[in-house]
Coordinates of C-alpha atoms in Angstrom, one line a residue:
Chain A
X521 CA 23.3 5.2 0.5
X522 CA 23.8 7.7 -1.7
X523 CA 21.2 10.2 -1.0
X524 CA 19.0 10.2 -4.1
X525 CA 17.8 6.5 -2.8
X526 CA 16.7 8.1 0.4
X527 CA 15.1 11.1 -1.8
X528 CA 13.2 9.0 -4.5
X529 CA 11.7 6.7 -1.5
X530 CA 10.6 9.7 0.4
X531 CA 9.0 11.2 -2.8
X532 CA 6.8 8.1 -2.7
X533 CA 6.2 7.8 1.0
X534 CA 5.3 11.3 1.1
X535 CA 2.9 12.0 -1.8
X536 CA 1.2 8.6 -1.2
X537 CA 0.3 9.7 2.8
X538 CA -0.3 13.0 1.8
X539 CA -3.1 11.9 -0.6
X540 CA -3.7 9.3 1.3
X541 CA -4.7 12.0 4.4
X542 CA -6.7 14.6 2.2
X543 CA -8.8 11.6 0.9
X544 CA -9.5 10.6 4.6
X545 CA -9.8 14.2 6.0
X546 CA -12.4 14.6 2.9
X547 CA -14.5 11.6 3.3
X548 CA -14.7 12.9 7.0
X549 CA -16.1 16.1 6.3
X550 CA -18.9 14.9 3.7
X551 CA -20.4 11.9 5.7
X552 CA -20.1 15.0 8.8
X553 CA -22.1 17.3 6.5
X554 CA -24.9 14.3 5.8
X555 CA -25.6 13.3 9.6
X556 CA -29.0 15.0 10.4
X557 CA -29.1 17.7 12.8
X558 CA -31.9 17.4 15.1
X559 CA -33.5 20.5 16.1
X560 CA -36.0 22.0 19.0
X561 CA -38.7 21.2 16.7
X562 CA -37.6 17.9 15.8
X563 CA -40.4 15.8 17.4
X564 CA -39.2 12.8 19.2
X565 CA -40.8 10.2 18.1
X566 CA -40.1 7.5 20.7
X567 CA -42.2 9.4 23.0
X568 CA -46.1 9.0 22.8
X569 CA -48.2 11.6 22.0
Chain B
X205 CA -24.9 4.1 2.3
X206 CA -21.6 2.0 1.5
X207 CA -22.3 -1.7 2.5
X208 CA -20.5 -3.7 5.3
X209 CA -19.1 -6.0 2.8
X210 CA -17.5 -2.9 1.1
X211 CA -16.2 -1.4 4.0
X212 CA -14.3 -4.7 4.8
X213 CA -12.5 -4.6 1.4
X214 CA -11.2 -1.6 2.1
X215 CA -9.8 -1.6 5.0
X216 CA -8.7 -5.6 4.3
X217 CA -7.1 -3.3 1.3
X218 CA -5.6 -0.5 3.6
X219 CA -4.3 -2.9 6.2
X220 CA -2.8 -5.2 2.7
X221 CA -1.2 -1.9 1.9
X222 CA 0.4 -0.7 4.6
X223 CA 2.3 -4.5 5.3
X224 CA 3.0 -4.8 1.6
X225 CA 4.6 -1.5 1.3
X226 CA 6.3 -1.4 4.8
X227 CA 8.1 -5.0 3.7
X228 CA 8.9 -3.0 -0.2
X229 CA 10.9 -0.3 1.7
X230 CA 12.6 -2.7 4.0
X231 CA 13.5 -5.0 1.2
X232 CA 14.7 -2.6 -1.4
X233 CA 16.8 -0.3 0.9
X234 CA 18.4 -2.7 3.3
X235 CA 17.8 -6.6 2.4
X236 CA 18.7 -6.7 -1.4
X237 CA 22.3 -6.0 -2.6
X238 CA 23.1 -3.2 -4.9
X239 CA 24.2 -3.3 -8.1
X240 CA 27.2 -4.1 -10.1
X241 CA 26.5 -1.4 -12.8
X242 CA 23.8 1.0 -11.4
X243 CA 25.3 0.2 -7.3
X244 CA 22.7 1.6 -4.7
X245 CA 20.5 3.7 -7.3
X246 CA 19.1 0.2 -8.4
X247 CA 17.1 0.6 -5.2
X248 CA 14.6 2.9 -6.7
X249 CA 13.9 0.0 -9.6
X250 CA 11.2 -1.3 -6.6
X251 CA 9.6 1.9 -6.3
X252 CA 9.8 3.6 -9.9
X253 CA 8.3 0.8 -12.3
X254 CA 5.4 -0.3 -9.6
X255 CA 4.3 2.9 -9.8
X256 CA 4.5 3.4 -13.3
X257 CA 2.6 0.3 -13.4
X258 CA -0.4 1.5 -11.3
X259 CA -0.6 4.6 -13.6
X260 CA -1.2 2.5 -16.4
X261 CA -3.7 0.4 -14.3
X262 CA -5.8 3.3 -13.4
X263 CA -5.7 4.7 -16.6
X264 CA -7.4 0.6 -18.1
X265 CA -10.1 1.2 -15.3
X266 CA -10.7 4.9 -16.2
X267 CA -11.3 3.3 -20.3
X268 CA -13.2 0.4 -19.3
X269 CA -15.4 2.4 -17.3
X270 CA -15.7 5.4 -19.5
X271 CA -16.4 2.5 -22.3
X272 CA -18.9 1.2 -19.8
X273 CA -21.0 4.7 -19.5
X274 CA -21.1 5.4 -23.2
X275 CA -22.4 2.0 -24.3
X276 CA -26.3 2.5 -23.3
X277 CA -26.9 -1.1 -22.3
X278 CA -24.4 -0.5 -19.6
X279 CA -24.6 3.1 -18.7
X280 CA -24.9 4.6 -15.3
X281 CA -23.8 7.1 -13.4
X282 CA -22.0 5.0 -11.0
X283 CA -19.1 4.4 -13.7
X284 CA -18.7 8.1 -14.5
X285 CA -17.5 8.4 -10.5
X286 CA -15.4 5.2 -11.2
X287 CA -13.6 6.7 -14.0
X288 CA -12.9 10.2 -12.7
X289 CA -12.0 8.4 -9.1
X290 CA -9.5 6.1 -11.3
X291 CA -8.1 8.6 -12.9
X292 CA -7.7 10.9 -10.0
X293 CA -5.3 8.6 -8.5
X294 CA -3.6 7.7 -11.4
X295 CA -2.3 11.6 -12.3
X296 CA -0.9 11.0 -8.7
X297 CA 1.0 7.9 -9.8
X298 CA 2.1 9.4 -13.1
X299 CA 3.3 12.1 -11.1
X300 CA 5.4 10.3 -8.7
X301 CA 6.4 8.7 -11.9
X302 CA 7.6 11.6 -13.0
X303 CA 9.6 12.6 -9.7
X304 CA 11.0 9.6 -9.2
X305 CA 12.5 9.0 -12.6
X306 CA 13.7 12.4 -12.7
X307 CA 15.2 11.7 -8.8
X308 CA 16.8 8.5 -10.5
X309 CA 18.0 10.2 -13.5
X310 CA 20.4 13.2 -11.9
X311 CA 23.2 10.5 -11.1
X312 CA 22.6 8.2 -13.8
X313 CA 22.7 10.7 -16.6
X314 CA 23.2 13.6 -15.1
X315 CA 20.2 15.5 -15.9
X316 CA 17.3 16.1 -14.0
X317 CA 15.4 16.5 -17.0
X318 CA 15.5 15.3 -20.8
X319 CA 13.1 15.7 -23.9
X320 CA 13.8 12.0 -24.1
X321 CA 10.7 9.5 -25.6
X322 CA 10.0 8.0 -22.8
X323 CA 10.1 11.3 -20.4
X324 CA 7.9 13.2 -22.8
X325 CA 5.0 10.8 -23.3
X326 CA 4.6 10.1 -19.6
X327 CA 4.8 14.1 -19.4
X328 CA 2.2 14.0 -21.9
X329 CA 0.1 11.7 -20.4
X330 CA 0.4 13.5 -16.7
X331 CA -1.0 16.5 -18.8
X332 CA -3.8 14.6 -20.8
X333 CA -5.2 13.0 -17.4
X334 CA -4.9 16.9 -15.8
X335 CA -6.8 18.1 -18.7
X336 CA -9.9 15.4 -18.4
X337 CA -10.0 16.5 -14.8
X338 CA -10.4 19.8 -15.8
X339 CA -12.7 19.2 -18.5
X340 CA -14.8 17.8 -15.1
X341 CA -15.0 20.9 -13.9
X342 CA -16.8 22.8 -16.8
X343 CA -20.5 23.0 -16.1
X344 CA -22.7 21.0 -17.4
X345 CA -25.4 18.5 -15.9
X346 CA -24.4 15.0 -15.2
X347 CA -25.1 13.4 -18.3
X348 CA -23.1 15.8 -20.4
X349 CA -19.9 15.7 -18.4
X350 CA -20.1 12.0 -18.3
X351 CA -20.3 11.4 -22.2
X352 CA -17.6 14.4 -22.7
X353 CA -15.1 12.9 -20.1
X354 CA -15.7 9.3 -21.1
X355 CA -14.6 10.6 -24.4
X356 CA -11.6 12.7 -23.1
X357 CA -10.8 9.7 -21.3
X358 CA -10.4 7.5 -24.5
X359 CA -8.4 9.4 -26.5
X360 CA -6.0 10.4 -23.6
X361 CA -5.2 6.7 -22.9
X362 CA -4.3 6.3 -26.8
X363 CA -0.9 7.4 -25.4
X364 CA -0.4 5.0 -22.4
X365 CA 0.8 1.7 -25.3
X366 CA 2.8 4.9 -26.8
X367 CA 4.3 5.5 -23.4
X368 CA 5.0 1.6 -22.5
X369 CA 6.7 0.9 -26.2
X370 CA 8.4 4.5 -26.8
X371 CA 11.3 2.8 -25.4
X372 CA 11.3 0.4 -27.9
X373 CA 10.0 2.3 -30.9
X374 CA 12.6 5.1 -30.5
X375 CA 16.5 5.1 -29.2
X376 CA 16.1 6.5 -25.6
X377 CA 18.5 7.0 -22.6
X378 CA 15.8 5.6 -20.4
X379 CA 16.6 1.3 -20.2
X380 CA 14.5 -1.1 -22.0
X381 CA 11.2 -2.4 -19.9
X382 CA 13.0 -4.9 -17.1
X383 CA 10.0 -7.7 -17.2
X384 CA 7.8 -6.8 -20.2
X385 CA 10.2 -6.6 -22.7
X386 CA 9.6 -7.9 -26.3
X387 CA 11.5 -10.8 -25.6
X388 CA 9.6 -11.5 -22.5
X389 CA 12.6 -12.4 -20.5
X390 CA 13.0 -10.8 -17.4
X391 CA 16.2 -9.2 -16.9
X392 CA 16.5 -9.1 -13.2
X393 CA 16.6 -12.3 -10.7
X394 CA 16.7 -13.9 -7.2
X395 CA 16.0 -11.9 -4.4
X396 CA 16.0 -8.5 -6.4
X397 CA 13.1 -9.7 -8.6
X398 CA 11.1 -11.1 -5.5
X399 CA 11.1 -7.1 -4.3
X400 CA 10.1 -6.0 -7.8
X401 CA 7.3 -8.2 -7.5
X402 CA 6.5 -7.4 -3.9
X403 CA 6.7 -3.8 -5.1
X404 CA 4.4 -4.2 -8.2
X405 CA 2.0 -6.1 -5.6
X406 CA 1.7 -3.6 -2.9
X407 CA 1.3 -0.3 -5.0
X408 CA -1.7 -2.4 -6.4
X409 CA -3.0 -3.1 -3.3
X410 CA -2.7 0.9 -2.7
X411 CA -4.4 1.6 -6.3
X412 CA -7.3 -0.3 -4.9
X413 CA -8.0 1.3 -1.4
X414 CA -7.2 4.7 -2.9
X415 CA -9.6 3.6 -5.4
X416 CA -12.4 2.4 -3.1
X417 CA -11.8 6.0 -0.9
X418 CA -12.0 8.0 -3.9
X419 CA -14.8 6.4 -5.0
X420 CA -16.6 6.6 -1.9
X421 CA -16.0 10.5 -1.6
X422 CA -17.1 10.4 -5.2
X423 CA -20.7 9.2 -4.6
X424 CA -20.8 11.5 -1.1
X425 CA -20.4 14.2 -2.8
X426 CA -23.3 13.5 -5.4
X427 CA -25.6 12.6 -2.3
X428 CA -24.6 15.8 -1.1
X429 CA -25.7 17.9 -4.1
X430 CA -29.1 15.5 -4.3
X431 CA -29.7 16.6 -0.4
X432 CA -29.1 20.5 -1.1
X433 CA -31.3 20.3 -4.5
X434 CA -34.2 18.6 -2.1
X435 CA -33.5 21.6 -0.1
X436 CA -33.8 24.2 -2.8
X437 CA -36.9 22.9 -3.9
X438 CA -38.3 22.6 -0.5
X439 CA -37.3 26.5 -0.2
X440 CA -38.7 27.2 -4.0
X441 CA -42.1 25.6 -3.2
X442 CA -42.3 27.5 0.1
X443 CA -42.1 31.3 -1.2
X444 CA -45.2 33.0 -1.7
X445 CA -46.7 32.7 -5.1
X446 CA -45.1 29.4 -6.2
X447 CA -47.5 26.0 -5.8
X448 CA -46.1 22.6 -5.7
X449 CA -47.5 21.8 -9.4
X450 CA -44.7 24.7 -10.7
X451 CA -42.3 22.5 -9.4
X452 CA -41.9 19.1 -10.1
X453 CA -39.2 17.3 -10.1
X454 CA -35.5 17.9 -9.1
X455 CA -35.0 18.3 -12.7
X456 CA -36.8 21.2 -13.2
X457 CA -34.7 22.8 -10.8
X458 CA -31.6 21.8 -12.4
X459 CA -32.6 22.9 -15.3
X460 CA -33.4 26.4 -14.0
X461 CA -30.3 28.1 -15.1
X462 CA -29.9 26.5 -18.2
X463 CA -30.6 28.6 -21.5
X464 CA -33.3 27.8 -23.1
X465 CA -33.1 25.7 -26.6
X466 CA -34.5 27.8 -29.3

């Protein structure tokens, strides 16, 4: 082609996987950050008394 | 937490996406022929308008819902984080609006870059959108932004008709709209307009799985802040010398640093 074809296509291809990554990548990190860490303390509660 | 039946729209959208615009690319840059005035740079007529197009979309979601916050029998939060979620991904389509036309116009006119009608009110618009994400990012509590965005939100997309007829309104180099003209009579056929449409469909289906992510990482992020105010308080009420009754709600706490009214 002619090489602006190639460009213009790229342009698209790229900034739509870019944000299409750092959306992913950020949804990641905050449902990472809202899992509960259990701790020493943490009482199991399955167990009886 | 999102629900099942959300999660399998959105990857049914993902999965749409990546077929639809796979089949976009391999029609517009090897199945349809070029053209007899434009030759190969017609190629970029299946990737420039769509995404124009979804621009314009997400800047209609971005009013309805900001229309849908302000009126009080409608308003919740929850269409605050559709709005700025919409309009998120629509500065990123106005931007590749941007790049592409000024990709497509350095052959065809021989300038990367023209005060022309149509360039300058998409310009515009890329800036209005950029300033109501900005205006986001001004404190305030939740209410406040909401109202002040919804606003923002309004006026900006005054200029999205002004973008769409600017070609028609004022004598541009940019071409007359291809489907949506005034005469409503498409001016592209047979296998080239089947791409178009292809084209128009699958940067739609990518609007609405960006949308849904957005909006996902949208309401995380609130859930977040509600989990570290529980914490704050939970710290506040522990320290010696403040009891539970001083504290009684989350929004005394978020009120805490506000000035107080005189």
């Amino acid at each position: 082609m002619n090489g602006y074809v190639e460009a213009g296509y790229l342009a698209v291809l790229g900034g739509l996987g870019g944000y299409s990554a750092l959306l992913l990548g950020k949804s990641k990190k905050l449902k990472k950050s809202l899992l509960p860490v259990k701790t020493k303390n943490d009482r199991d509660e399955s167990r009886p008394l | 937490m999102e629900s099942k039946r959300y999660k399998r729209v959105r990857r049914a959208a993902g999965i749409a996406s990546l077929l639809s615009v796979a089949v976009t690319v391999i029609l517009g840059l090897w199945v349809t022929p070029p053209d007899v005035v434009q030759g190969q740079l017609v190629r970029l007529i299946y990737v420039h308008p769509p995404v124009a197009w979804v621009a314009y979309l997400a800047y209609g979601v971005t009013s309805i819902a900001s229309i849908l916050y302000l009126w009080k029998r409608t308003r919740n939060l929850r269409w605050d984080l559709l709005a700025v979620s919409s309009a998120e991904v629509g500065v990123i389509f106005t931007g590749l609006t941007l790049i592409t036309g000024s990709i497509w116009g350095r052959p065809a006119w021989g300038v990367w870059w023209t005060w022309d009608a149509r360039l300058t009110t998409t310009a515009l618009l890329f800036v209005l959108y950029l300033g109501y994400l900005a205006l986001r990012r001004v404190p305030a509590d939740s209410h406040q932004r909401a109202v002040r965005s919804a606003i923002a939100g309004l006026i900006a997309f005054i200029d999205v008709p002004i973008v769409h007829q600017s070609v028609v309104w004022w004598r541009t180099l940019h071409q007359g709209a291809t489907v949506l003209n005034p005469s409503l009579s498409p001016k592209i056929h047979g296998e080239m307009a089947t791409t178009l449409l292809i084209g128009f469909i699958s940067f739609t289906f990518v609007y609405i799985w960006m949308l849904m992510q957005r909006y996902q990482i949208a309401d995380l992020e609130q859930r977040v802040l509600d989990v570290e105010l529980e914490q704050l308080i939970k710290e506040r009420r522990n320290e010696p010398g403040v009891g539970s009754s001083q504290i009684e709600s989350t929004e005394d706490v978020d009120n805490a640093d506000q000035p107080s009214k005189v």
